[in-house]
PDB file of C-alpha atoms in Angstrom:
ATOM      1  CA  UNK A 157      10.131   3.438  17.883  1.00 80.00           C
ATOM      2  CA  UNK A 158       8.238   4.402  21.252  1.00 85.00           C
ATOM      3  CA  UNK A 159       6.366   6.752  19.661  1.00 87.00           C
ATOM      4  CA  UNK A 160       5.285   4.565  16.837  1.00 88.00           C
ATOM      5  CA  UNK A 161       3.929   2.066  18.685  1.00 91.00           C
ATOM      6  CA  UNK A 162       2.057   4.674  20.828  1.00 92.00           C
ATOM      7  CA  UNK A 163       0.220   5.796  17.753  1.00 91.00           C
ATOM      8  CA  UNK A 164      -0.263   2.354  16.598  1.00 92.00           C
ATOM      9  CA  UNK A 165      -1.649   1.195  20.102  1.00 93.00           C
ATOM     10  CA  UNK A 166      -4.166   4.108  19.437  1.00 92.00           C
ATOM     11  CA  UNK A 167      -4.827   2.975  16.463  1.00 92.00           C
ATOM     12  CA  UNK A 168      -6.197  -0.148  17.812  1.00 92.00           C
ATOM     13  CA  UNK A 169      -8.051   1.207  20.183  1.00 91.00           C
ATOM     14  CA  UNK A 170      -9.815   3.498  18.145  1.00 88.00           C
ATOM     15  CA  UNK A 171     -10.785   0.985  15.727  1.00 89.00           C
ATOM     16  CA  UNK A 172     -11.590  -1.464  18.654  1.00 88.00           C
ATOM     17  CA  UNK A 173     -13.827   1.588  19.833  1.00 85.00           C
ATOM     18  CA  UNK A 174     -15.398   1.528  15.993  1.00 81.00           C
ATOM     19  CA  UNK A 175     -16.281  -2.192  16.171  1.00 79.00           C
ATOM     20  CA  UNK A 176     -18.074  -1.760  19.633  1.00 80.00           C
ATOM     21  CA  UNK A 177     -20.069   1.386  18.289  1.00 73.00           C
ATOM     22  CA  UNK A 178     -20.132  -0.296  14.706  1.00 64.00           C
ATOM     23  CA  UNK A 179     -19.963   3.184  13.789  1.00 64.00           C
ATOM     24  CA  UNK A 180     -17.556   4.591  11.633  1.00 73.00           C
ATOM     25  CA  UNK A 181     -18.247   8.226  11.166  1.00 77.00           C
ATOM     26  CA  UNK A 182     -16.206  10.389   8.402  1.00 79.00           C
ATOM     27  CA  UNK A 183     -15.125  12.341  11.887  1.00 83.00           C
ATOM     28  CA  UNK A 184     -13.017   8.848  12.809  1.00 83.00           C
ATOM     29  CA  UNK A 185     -12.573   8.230   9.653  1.00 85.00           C
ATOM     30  CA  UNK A 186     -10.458  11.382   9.331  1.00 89.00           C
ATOM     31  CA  UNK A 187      -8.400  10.218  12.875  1.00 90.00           C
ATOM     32  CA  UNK A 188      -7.729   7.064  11.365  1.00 91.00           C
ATOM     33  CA  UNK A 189      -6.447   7.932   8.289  1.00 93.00           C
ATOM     34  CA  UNK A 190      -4.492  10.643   9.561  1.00 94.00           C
ATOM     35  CA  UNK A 191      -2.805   8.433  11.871  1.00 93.00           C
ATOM     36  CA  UNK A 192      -2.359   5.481  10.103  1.00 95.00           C
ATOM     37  CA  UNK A 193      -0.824   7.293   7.601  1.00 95.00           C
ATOM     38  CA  UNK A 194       1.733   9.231   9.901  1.00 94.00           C
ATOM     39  CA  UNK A 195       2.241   5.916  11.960  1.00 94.00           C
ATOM     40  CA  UNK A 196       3.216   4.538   8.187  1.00 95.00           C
ATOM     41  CA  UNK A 197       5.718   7.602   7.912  1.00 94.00           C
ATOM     42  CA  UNK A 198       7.358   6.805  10.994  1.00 93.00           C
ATOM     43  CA  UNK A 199       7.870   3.430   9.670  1.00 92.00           C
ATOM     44  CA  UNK A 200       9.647   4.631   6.839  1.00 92.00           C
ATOM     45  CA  UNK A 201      11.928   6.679   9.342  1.00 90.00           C
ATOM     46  CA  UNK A 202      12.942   3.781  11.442  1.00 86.00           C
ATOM     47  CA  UNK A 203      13.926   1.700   8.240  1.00 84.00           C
ATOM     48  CA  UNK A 204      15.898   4.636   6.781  1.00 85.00           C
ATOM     49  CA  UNK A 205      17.682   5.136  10.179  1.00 81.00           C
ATOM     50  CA  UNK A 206      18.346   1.777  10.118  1.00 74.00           C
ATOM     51  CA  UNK A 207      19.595   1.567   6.634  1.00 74.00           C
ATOM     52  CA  UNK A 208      22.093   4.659   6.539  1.00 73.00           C
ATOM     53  CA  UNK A 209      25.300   3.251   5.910  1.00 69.00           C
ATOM     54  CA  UNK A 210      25.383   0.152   3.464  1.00 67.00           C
ATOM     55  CA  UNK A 211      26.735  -2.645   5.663  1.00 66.00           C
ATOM     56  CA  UNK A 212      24.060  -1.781   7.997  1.00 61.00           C
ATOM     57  CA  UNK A 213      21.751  -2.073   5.105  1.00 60.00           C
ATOM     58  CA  UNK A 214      23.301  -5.680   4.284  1.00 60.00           C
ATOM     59  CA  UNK A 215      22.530  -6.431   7.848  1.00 62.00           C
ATOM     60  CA  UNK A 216      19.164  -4.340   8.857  1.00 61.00           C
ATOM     61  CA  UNK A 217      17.621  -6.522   5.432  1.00 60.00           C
ATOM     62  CA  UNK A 218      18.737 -10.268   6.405  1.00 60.00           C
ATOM     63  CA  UNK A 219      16.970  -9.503   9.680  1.00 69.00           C
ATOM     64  CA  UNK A 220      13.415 -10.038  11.078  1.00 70.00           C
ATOM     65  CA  UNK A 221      12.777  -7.001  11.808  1.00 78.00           C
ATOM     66  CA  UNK A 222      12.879  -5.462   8.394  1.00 83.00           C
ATOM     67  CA  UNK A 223       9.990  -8.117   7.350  1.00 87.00           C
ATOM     68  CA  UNK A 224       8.129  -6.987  10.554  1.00 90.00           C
ATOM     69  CA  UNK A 225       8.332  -3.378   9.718  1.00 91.00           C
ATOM     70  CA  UNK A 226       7.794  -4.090   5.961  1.00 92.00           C
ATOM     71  CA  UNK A 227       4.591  -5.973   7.694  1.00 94.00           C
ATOM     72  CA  UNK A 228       3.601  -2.864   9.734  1.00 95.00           C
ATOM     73  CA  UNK A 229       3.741  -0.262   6.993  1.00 95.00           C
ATOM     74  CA  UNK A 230       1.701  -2.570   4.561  1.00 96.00           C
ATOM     75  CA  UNK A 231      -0.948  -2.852   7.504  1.00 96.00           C
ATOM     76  CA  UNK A 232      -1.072   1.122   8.228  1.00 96.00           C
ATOM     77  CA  UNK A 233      -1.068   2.021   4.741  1.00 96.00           C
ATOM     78  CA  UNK A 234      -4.171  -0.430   3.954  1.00 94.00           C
ATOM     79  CA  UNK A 235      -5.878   1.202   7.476  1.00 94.00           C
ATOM     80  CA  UNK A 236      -5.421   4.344   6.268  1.00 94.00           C
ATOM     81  CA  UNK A 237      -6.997   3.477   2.346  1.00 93.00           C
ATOM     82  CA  UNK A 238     -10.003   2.199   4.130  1.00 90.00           C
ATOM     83  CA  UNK A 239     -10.532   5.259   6.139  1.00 89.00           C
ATOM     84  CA  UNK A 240      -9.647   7.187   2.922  1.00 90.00           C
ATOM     85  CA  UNK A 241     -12.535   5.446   1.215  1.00 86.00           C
ATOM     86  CA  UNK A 242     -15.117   6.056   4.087  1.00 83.00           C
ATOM     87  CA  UNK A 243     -14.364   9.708   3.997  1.00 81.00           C
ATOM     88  CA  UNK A 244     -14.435  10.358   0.211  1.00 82.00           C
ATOM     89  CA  UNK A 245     -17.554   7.741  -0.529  1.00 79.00           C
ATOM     90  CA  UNK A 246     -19.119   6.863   2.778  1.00 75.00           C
ATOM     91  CA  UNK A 247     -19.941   3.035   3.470  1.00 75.00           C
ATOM     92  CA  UNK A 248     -23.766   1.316   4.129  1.00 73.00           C
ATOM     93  CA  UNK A 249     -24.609   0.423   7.827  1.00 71.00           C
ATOM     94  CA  UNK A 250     -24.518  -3.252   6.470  1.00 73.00           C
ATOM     95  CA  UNK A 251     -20.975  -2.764   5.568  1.00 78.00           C
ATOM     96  CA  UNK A 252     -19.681  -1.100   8.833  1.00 75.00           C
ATOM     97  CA  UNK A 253     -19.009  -3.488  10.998  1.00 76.00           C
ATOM     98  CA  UNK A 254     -17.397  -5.660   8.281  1.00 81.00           C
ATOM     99  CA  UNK A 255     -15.060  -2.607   7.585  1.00 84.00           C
ATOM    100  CA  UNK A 256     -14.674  -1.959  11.478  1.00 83.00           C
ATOM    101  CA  UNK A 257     -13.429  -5.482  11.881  1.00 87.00           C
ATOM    102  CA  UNK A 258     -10.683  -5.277   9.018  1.00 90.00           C
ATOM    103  CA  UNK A 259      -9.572  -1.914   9.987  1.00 91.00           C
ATOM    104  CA  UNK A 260      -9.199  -3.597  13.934  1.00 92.00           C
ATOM    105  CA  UNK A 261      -7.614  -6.554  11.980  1.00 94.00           C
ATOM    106  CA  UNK A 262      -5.068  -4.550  10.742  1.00 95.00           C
ATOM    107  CA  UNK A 263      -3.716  -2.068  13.319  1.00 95.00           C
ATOM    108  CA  UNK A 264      -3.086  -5.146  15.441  1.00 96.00           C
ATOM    109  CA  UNK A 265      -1.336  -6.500  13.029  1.00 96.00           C
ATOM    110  CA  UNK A 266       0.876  -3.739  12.818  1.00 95.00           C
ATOM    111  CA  UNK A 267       1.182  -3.322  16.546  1.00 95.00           C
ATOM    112  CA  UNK A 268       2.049  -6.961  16.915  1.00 95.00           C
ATOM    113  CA  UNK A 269       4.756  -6.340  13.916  1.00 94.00           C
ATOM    114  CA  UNK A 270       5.951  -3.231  15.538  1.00 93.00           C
ATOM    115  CA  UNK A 271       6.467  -4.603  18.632  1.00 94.00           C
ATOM    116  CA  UNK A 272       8.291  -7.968  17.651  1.00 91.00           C
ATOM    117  CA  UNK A 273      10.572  -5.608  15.266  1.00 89.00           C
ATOM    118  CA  UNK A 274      11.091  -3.402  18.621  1.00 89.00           C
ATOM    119  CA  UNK A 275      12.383  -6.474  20.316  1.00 88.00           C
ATOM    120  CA  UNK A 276      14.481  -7.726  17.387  1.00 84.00           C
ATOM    121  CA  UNK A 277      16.140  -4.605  16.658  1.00 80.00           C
ATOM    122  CA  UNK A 278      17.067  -4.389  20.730  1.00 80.00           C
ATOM    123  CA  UNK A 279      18.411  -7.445  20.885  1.00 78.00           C
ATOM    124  CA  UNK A 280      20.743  -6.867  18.324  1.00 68.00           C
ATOM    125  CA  UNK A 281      21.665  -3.397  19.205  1.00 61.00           C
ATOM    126  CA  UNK A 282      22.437  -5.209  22.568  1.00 62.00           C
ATOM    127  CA  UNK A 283      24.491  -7.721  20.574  1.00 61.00           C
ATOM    128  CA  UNK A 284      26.408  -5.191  18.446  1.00 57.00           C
ATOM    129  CA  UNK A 285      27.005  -3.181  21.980  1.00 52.00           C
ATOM    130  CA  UNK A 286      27.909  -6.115  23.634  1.00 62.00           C
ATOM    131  CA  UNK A 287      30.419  -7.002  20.858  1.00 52.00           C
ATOM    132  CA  UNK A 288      32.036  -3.608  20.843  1.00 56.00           C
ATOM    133  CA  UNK A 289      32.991  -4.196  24.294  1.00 56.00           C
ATOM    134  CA  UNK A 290      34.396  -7.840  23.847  1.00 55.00           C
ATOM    135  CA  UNK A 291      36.656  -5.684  20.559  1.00 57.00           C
ATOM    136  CA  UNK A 292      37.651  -3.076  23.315  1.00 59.00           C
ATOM    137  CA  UNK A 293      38.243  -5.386  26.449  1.00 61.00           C
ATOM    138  CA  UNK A 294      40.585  -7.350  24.110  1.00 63.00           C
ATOM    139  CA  UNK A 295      42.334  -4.103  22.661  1.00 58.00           C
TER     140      UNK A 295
END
């Protein structure tokens, strides 16, 4: 999970760097999609980790997390579409900041999903840990 959210903070920053240049070259364009699209992978990991055995399934689904996640990988998947599209058909000058500002849009989003799913899934690892040793303290 650290390492998603590093790539996902970079995310943001490079598109935060796009809207202040309002420049969005097919070089960035490459970096973005690239990243976005690994960042989405990593997603994917963390759920399937999550999800191994089937009454963790039950559990990871019913809580916030999974929507947060589900949140994040919608986000970095529609990032990395948009910088998809700038590389294969370019974009006008009059559309670039407008693109800029929904690709900025959406990395935060999935930072600020990634990071309230980091804190959920803590907190309950904490409560599961703390419940195992209530279980052993009474055995």
């Amino acid at each position: 999970m650290a390492q998603l959210l590093v790539v996902t903070r970079s995310l943001v920053e490079l598109t935060d760097r796009a809207v202040s240049d309002t420049e969005l070259s097919h070089a960035a364009a490459d970096v973005l999609m690239f990243a976005a699209r690994q960042a989405a992978r990593l997603v994917e990991d963390v759920v399937s980790l999550r999800s191994r055995e089937p009454e963790d399934a039950t559990a990871f689904v019913q809580c916030s997390s999974s929507a947060d996640l589900d949140r994040a990988y919608s986000d970095l998947e529609c990032l990395a579409e948009a910088a998809s599209m700038i590389r294969a058909y370019g974009i006008g000058t009059q559309y670039r900041a407008h693109l800029a500002y929904l690709m900025r849009y959406a990395a935060e989003s999935a930072c600020q999903a990634l990071e309230r799913a980091e804190r959920s899934m803590n907190l309950a690892d904490l409560t599961t840990l703390t419940h195992s040793w209530v279980m052993d303290a009474r055995a």
